CSV table of C-alpha atoms in Angstrom, one decimal:
chain,number,residue,atom,x,y,z
F,206,MET,CA,102.1,85.8,99.4
F,207,THR,CA,99.5,83.9,101.3
F,208,LEU,CA,96.6,84.9,103.6
F,209,ASP,CA,98.4,83.3,106.5
F,210,ASP,CA,101.5,85.5,105.7
F,211,LEU,CA,99.3,88.6,105.9
F,212,ARG,CA,97.5,87.5,109.1
F,213,VAL,CA,100.8,86.9,110.8
F,214,PHE,CA,102.3,90.2,109.6
F,215,VAL,CA,99.3,92.2,110.8
F,216,ALA,CA,99.5,90.5,114.2
F,217,VAL,CA,103.2,91.4,114.4
F,218,CYS,CA,102.5,95.0,113.6
F,219,GLN,CA,99.8,95.2,116.2
F,220,ALA,CA,101.8,93.4,118.9
F,221,GLY,CA,105.1,95.0,118.1
F,222,SER,CA,106.8,91.7,118.8
F,223,LEU,CA,107.7,88.6,116.9
F,224,SER,CA,108.0,86.5,120.0
F,225,ALA,CA,104.6,87.6,121.4
F,226,VAL,CA,102.9,86.6,118.2
F,227,ALA,CA,104.8,83.3,118.2
F,228,ARG,CA,103.5,82.6,121.7
F,229,ASP,CA,99.9,83.5,120.7
F,230,LEU,CA,100.0,81.3,117.6
F,231,SER,CA,101.9,78.5,119.3
F,232,ARG,CA,104.7,78.7,116.7
F,233,THR,CA,108.4,79.3,116.8
F,234,GLN,CA,109.7,82.9,116.4
F,235,SER,CA,111.6,81.6,113.4
F,236,ALA,CA,108.4,80.5,111.7
F,237,VAL,CA,106.8,83.9,112.4
F,238,SER,CA,109.9,85.6,111.0
F,239,GLN,CA,109.7,83.6,107.8
F,240,HIS,CA,106.2,84.9,107.1
F,241,VAL,CA,107.5,88.4,107.2
F,242,LYS,CA,110.6,87.7,105.2
F,243,ARG,CA,108.4,86.1,102.4
F,244,LEU,CA,106.4,89.2,102.2
F,245,GLU,CA,109.5,91.4,102.1
F,246,ARG,CA,110.9,89.2,99.2
F,247,GLU,CA,107.7,89.5,97.2
F,248,THR,CA,107.2,93.3,97.8
F,249,GLY,CA,110.9,94.1,97.5
F,250,VAL,CA,110.9,96.5,100.5
F,251,SER,CA,111.6,96.3,104.2
F,252,LEU,CA,108.4,96.0,106.2
F,253,LEU,CA,109.7,96.0,109.8
F,254,GLU,CA,112.2,98.0,111.6
F,255,ARG,CA,113.9,96.1,114.4
F,256,ARG,CA,114.3,97.9,117.7
F,257,PRO,CA,115.8,96.9,121.1
F,258,ARG,CA,112.3,96.3,122.5
F,259,GLY,CA,110.5,94.8,119.5
F,260,VAL,CA,109.6,95.8,116.0
F,261,VAL,CA,107.6,98.6,114.3
F,262,PRO,CA,106.4,98.7,110.7
F,263,THR,CA,108.3,100.9,108.2
F,264,GLN,CA,106.4,103.3,106.1
F,265,ALA,CA,105.9,100.5,103.5
F,266,GLY,CA,104.9,98.2,106.3
F,267,ARG,CA,102.2,100.5,107.6
F,268,ILE,CA,100.7,100.8,104.1
F,269,LEU,CA,100.6,97.0,103.8
F,270,CYS,CA,99.4,96.5,107.3
F,271,ASP,CA,96.5,98.9,107.0
F,272,ALA,CA,95.4,97.4,103.7
F,273,ALA,CA,95.8,93.8,104.9
F,274,ALA,CA,94.0,94.4,108.2
F,275,GLY,CA,90.9,95.9,106.5
F,276,GLY,CA,90.8,93.1,104.0
F,277,ILE,CA,91.3,90.3,106.5
F,278,ALA,CA,88.7,91.8,108.8
F,279,GLY,CA,86.2,92.1,105.9
F,280,LEU,CA,86.9,88.5,104.9
F,281,ASP,CA,86.5,87.2,108.4
F,282,LEU,CA,83.2,89.1,108.7
F,283,ALA,CA,82.0,87.8,105.4
F,284,LEU,CA,82.8,84.2,106.4
F,285,ARG,CA,80.9,84.6,109.7
F,286,HIS,CA,77.9,86.1,107.9
F,287,LEU,CA,77.9,83.2,105.5
F,288,GLY,CA,77.7,81.0,108.6
F,289,ASP,CA,74.8,83.0,109.8
F,290,LEU,CA,73.0,82.5,106.5
F,291,VAL,CA,73.5,78.7,106.8
F,292,ASN,CA,72.4,78.7,110.5
F,293,GLY,CA,69.4,81.0,110.0
F,294,THR,CA,68.6,82.8,113.3
F,295,ASN,CA,71.3,80.9,115.2
F,296,GLY,CA,74.0,83.5,114.4
F,297,SER,CA,75.6,86.3,116.3
F,298,VAL,CA,75.9,90.1,116.5
F,299,ARG,CA,79.2,91.6,117.6
F,300,ILE,CA,79.2,95.1,119.0
F,301,THR,CA,82.0,97.4,120.3
F,302,THR,CA,81.1,100.1,122.7
F,303,GLY,CA,82.3,102.5,125.4
F,304,GLY,CA,82.2,101.5,129.1
F,305,THR,CA,78.7,103.0,129.9
F,306,THR,CA,77.0,102.4,126.6
F,307,VAL,CA,75.1,99.2,127.4
F,308,ARG,CA,73.7,100.5,130.6
F,309,HIS,CA,72.4,103.8,129.3
F,310,PHE,CA,71.5,103.1,125.7
F,311,MET,CA,71.0,99.3,125.2
F,312,ALA,CA,69.6,97.6,128.3
F,313,GLY,CA,65.9,97.6,127.1
F,314,ALA,CA,66.9,96.9,123.5
F,315,ILE,CA,68.9,93.9,124.5
F,316,VAL,CA,65.9,92.4,126.3
F,317,SER,CA,63.6,93.1,123.3
F,318,PHE,CA,66.2,91.6,120.9
F,319,ARG,CA,66.6,88.5,122.9
F,320,ARG,CA,62.9,87.9,123.1
F,321,ARG,CA,62.6,88.2,119.3
F,322,TYR,CA,65.8,86.3,118.5
F,323,PRO,CA,66.4,83.9,121.4
F,324,LYS,CA,69.0,81.8,119.7
F,325,VAL,CA,71.2,84.7,118.5
F,326,SER,CA,74.3,85.5,120.5
F,327,LEU,CA,75.1,89.2,121.4
F,328,GLU,CA,78.8,89.7,121.9
F,329,PHE,CA,80.2,93.0,123.3
F,330,GLN,CA,83.7,94.3,123.2
F,331,THR,CA,84.4,97.3,125.4
F,332,GLU,CA,86.8,100.1,124.3
F,333,THR,CA,87.8,103.2,126.1
F,334,SER,CA,87.0,105.7,123.3
F,335,SER,CA,85.2,106.1,120.0
F,336,ARG,CA,88.6,106.2,118.3
F,337,ARG,CA,89.4,102.7,119.7
F,338,CYS,CA,85.9,101.6,118.6
F,339,PHE,CA,86.6,102.7,115.1
F,340,ASP,CA,90.0,100.9,115.1
F,341,ALA,CA,88.3,97.7,116.5
F,342,LEU,CA,85.6,97.9,113.9
F,343,LEU,CA,88.1,98.2,111.0
F,344,SER,CA,90.5,95.5,112.2
F,345,SER,CA,88.2,92.7,113.3
F,346,ASP,CA,84.9,91.0,112.4
F,347,LEU,CA,82.8,93.3,114.5
F,348,ASP,CA,79.4,94.3,113.1
F,349,LEU,CA,78.6,97.5,114.9
F,350,ALA,CA,80.2,100.3,116.9
F,351,TRP,CA,78.3,102.7,119.2
F,352,ILE,CA,80.3,105.9,119.1
F,353,THR,CA,80.2,109.6,119.6
F,354,ILE,CA,79.5,111.1,116.1
F,355,GLY,CA,82.4,113.1,114.9
F,356,GLY,CA,84.3,113.9,111.7
F,357,PRO,CA,84.6,111.4,108.8
F,358,VAL,CA,86.6,108.2,109.4
F,359,ARG,CA,88.0,106.4,106.4
F,360,GLY,CA,86.2,103.1,105.7
F,361,VAL,CA,83.4,103.8,108.2
F,362,GLU,CA,79.9,105.1,107.9
F,363,GLN,CA,78.3,106.9,110.8
F,364,ARG,CA,74.7,107.3,111.6
F,365,ALA,CA,73.4,109.5,114.4
F,366,VAL,CA,70.7,108.1,116.7
F,367,LEU,CA,70.4,110.6,119.5
F,368,ASP,CA,71.4,114.2,120.3
F,369,LEU,CA,72.2,114.6,124.0
F,370,PRO,CA,72.1,118.0,125.7
F,371,TRP,CA,75.0,118.8,128.1
F,372,MET,CA,74.1,119.0,131.8
F,373,LEU,CA,75.8,120.3,134.9
F,374,ALA,CA,75.7,117.8,137.7
F,375,ALA,CA,75.6,119.7,141.0
F,376,ARG,CA,74.9,118.6,144.6
F,377,LEU,CA,71.6,119.8,146.0
F,378,ASP,CA,73.4,122.0,148.5
F,379,ASP,CA,75.4,123.7,145.7
F,380,PRO,CA,74.2,127.3,144.9
F,381,LEU,CA,74.1,126.4,141.2
F,382,ALA,CA,71.5,123.7,141.9
F,383,THR,CA,68.9,126.3,142.2
F,384,ARG,CA,69.3,127.4,138.6
F,385,SER,CA,66.9,126.3,135.9
F,386,CYS,CA,69.6,126.8,133.3
F,387,ILE,CA,73.4,127.2,133.5
F,388,ASP,CA,75.0,130.2,131.7
F,389,VAL,CA,78.5,129.9,130.3
F,390,ALA,CA,79.8,132.5,132.8
F,391,ASP,CA,78.7,130.2,135.7
F,392,LEU,CA,81.2,127.6,134.6
F,393,THR,CA,84.3,129.7,134.9
F,394,GLY,CA,86.5,128.6,137.8
F,395,ILE,CA,84.3,125.7,139.0
F,396,ARG,CA,86.0,122.6,140.2
F,397,PHE,CA,85.5,120.4,137.1
F,398,ILE,CA,85.6,116.6,136.9
F,399,ARG,CA,87.1,116.1,133.5
F,400,LEU,CA,86.4,113.4,131.0
F,401,PRO,CA,89.6,111.9,129.4
F,402,PRO,CA,90.9,114.1,126.5
F,403,ASP,CA,91.3,111.0,124.3
F,404,SER,CA,87.6,110.4,124.4
F,405,ALA,CA,85.5,111.9,121.6
F,406,SER,CA,83.0,113.4,124.1
F,407,GLY,CA,85.7,114.8,126.3
F,408,ALA,CA,87.5,116.3,123.3
F,409,GLN,CA,84.3,117.9,121.9
F,410,LEU,CA,83.5,119.4,125.3
F,411,ASP,CA,87.0,120.8,125.7
F,412,THR,CA,86.7,122.3,122.2
F,413,ALA,CA,83.4,123.9,123.0
F,414,PHE,CA,84.7,125.4,126.2
F,415,ALA,CA,87.7,126.9,124.3
F,416,LYS,CA,85.5,128.4,121.7
F,417,LEU,CA,83.2,130.0,124.3
F,418,GLY,CA,86.2,131.3,126.3
F,419,VAL,CA,85.4,129.2,129.3
F,420,ASN,CA,88.2,128.6,131.7
F,421,VAL,CA,87.3,125.7,133.9
F,422,GLY,CA,89.5,124.3,136.7
F,423,SER,CA,90.2,120.6,136.7
F,424,ASP,CA,90.8,118.8,140.0
F,425,THR,CA,90.5,115.3,138.6
F,426,SER,CA,89.8,113.3,135.5
F,427,VAL,CA,87.8,110.1,135.1
F,428,ALA,CA,87.3,107.4,132.6
F,429,ASP,CA,83.5,107.6,132.1
F,430,TRP,CA,80.4,109.6,132.8
F,431,ASP,CA,79.1,107.4,135.6
F,432,THR,CA,82.3,107.9,137.6
F,433,ALA,CA,82.1,111.6,137.0
F,434,LEU,CA,78.6,111.6,138.5
F,435,LEU,CA,79.7,109.6,141.5
F,436,LEU,CA,82.6,112.0,142.3
F,437,ALA,CA,80.2,114.9,141.9
F,438,GLU,CA,77.8,113.3,144.3
F,439,LEU,CA,80.7,113.0,146.8
F,440,GLY,CA,81.4,116.7,146.5
F,441,LEU,CA,84.7,116.4,144.7
F,442,GLY,CA,83.6,118.8,141.9
F,443,HIS,CA,81.1,119.5,139.2
F,444,ALA,CA,80.5,117.1,136.3
F,445,VAL,CA,79.4,118.2,132.9
F,446,VAL,CA,77.8,115.2,131.3
F,447,PRO,CA,75.4,114.5,128.4
F,448,ALA,CA,71.8,113.8,129.3
F,449,LEU,CA,72.1,110.1,129.0
F,450,PRO,CA,68.9,108.0,129.0
F,451,ASN,CA,68.0,106.9,132.6
F,452,LEU,CA,70.9,109.0,133.9
F,453,LEU,CA,69.4,109.2,137.4
F,454,ALA,CA,67.0,106.3,137.2
F,455,SER,CA,65.6,104.2,140.0
F,456,GLY,CA,66.3,106.8,142.7
F,457,ASP,CA,70.1,106.7,142.1
F,458,ARG,CA,72.1,109.7,143.2
F,459,THR,CA,69.2,111.7,144.7
F,460,ALA,CA,71.8,114.1,146.1
F,461,LEU,CA,72.4,115.4,142.6
F,462,ARG,CA,70.6,117.8,140.3
F,463,LEU,CA,71.1,118.0,136.6
F,464,ILE,CA,70.8,121.5,135.0
F,465,PRO,CA,71.0,122.1,131.2
F,466,ILE,CA,73.8,124.2,129.8
F,467,SER,CA,72.2,126.2,127.0
F,468,ALA,CA,75.3,127.4,125.2
F,469,LEU,CA,76.7,124.0,124.5
F,470,GLN,CA,75.8,122.1,121.4
F,471,PRO,CA,74.3,118.7,122.0
F,472,LEU,CA,76.5,115.6,121.8
F,473,SER,CA,75.5,113.3,118.9
F,474,VAL,CA,75.8,109.6,119.4
F,475,GLY,CA,74.9,106.6,117.3
F,476,TRP,CA,76.1,103.7,115.2
F,477,ALA,CA,79.2,103.2,113.0
F,478,VAL,CA,79.6,100.3,110.5
F,479,ARG,CA,81.8,99.6,107.5
F,480,ARG,CA,78.9,99.7,105.1
F,481,TRP,CA,75.2,99.9,105.9
F,482,ASP,CA,74.1,98.2,102.7
F,483,ALA,CA,76.4,95.2,103.6
F,484,LEU,CA,75.2,94.9,107.2
F,485,PRO,CA,73.7,91.5,107.9
F,486,PRO,CA,70.0,91.3,108.8
F,487,LEU,CA,70.6,90.3,112.4
F,488,ALA,CA,73.0,93.2,113.1
F,489,ARG,CA,70.6,95.6,111.3
F,490,ALA,CA,67.8,94.3,113.4
F,491,PHE,CA,69.7,95.0,116.6
F,492,ALA,CA,70.8,98.5,115.4
F,493,ASP,CA,67.2,99.3,114.6
F,494,ILE,CA,65.9,98.0,118.0
F,495,VAL,CA,68.4,100.1,119.9
F,496,ALA,CA,67.5,103.2,117.8
F,497,ASP,CA,63.8,102.7,118.4
F,498,SER,CA,64.4,102.2,122.2
F,499,CYS,CA,66.4,105.4,122.4
F,500,ALA,CA,63.6,107.3,120.6
F,501,LYS,CA,61.0,106.3,123.2
F,502,PRO,CA,60.7,108.5,126.3
F,503,SER,CA,61.9,106.9,129.5
F,504,GLU,CA,59.1,105.5,131.7
């Protein structure tokens, strides 16, 4: 059993196809298959189930894939960090985030970090949900993930940075725009622009509504908060969004008013890493600069 065997096997499990991995690695499908067969001989169990449209890991295969993916990602990360130690401040910091994270939480911090570490590369990988950010963090050599804080995730440490109150975005000509605070009863039956249910923030909001007995209508769903605000501005419904930093900055969306919803618990966001005590200095510096930037009131 070699590291290359495990790398190929994990790639096959993730792609669900021997031929796709063969193309990606510029190898023959037979060569890829040999890596898997060698692992099956050494473990004594079948690791892949062949199906008409590809392959899926067996129960044993999932166990090996999960363990191997975490180990390989950790090894790749360690090798990159060793390179950073050799190169001093010429290294890199790799971050996975949601679609609107950089704009709302990191813009100023990125400028500050680049001034302090001009030779360090910041690399961003965008995912569609916190769950996908966790998966990316665990299966690659990423340093940090900016996520919605939720329940425990195996192999990941979470650290809250900011608690964001929930706000109702309403057009200025909407009767609700005159309120100083939105009551739960005001939400019943409104046209609601829904966040995707597979997003952590959308799931938390749906759970909160259910606990409060709020029955909101849903005309449409969107992929991110910014799109929800745009549709609300166009009069297609009401958006319930967290009070993101600089949410209506620079005169944007002057036709909207944001009103706090007192009954909803704030949304907690922050960093996720494999281990804080193993985080390299450059990644820790970036995480701290972002946290400090979020703590400062917007100018």
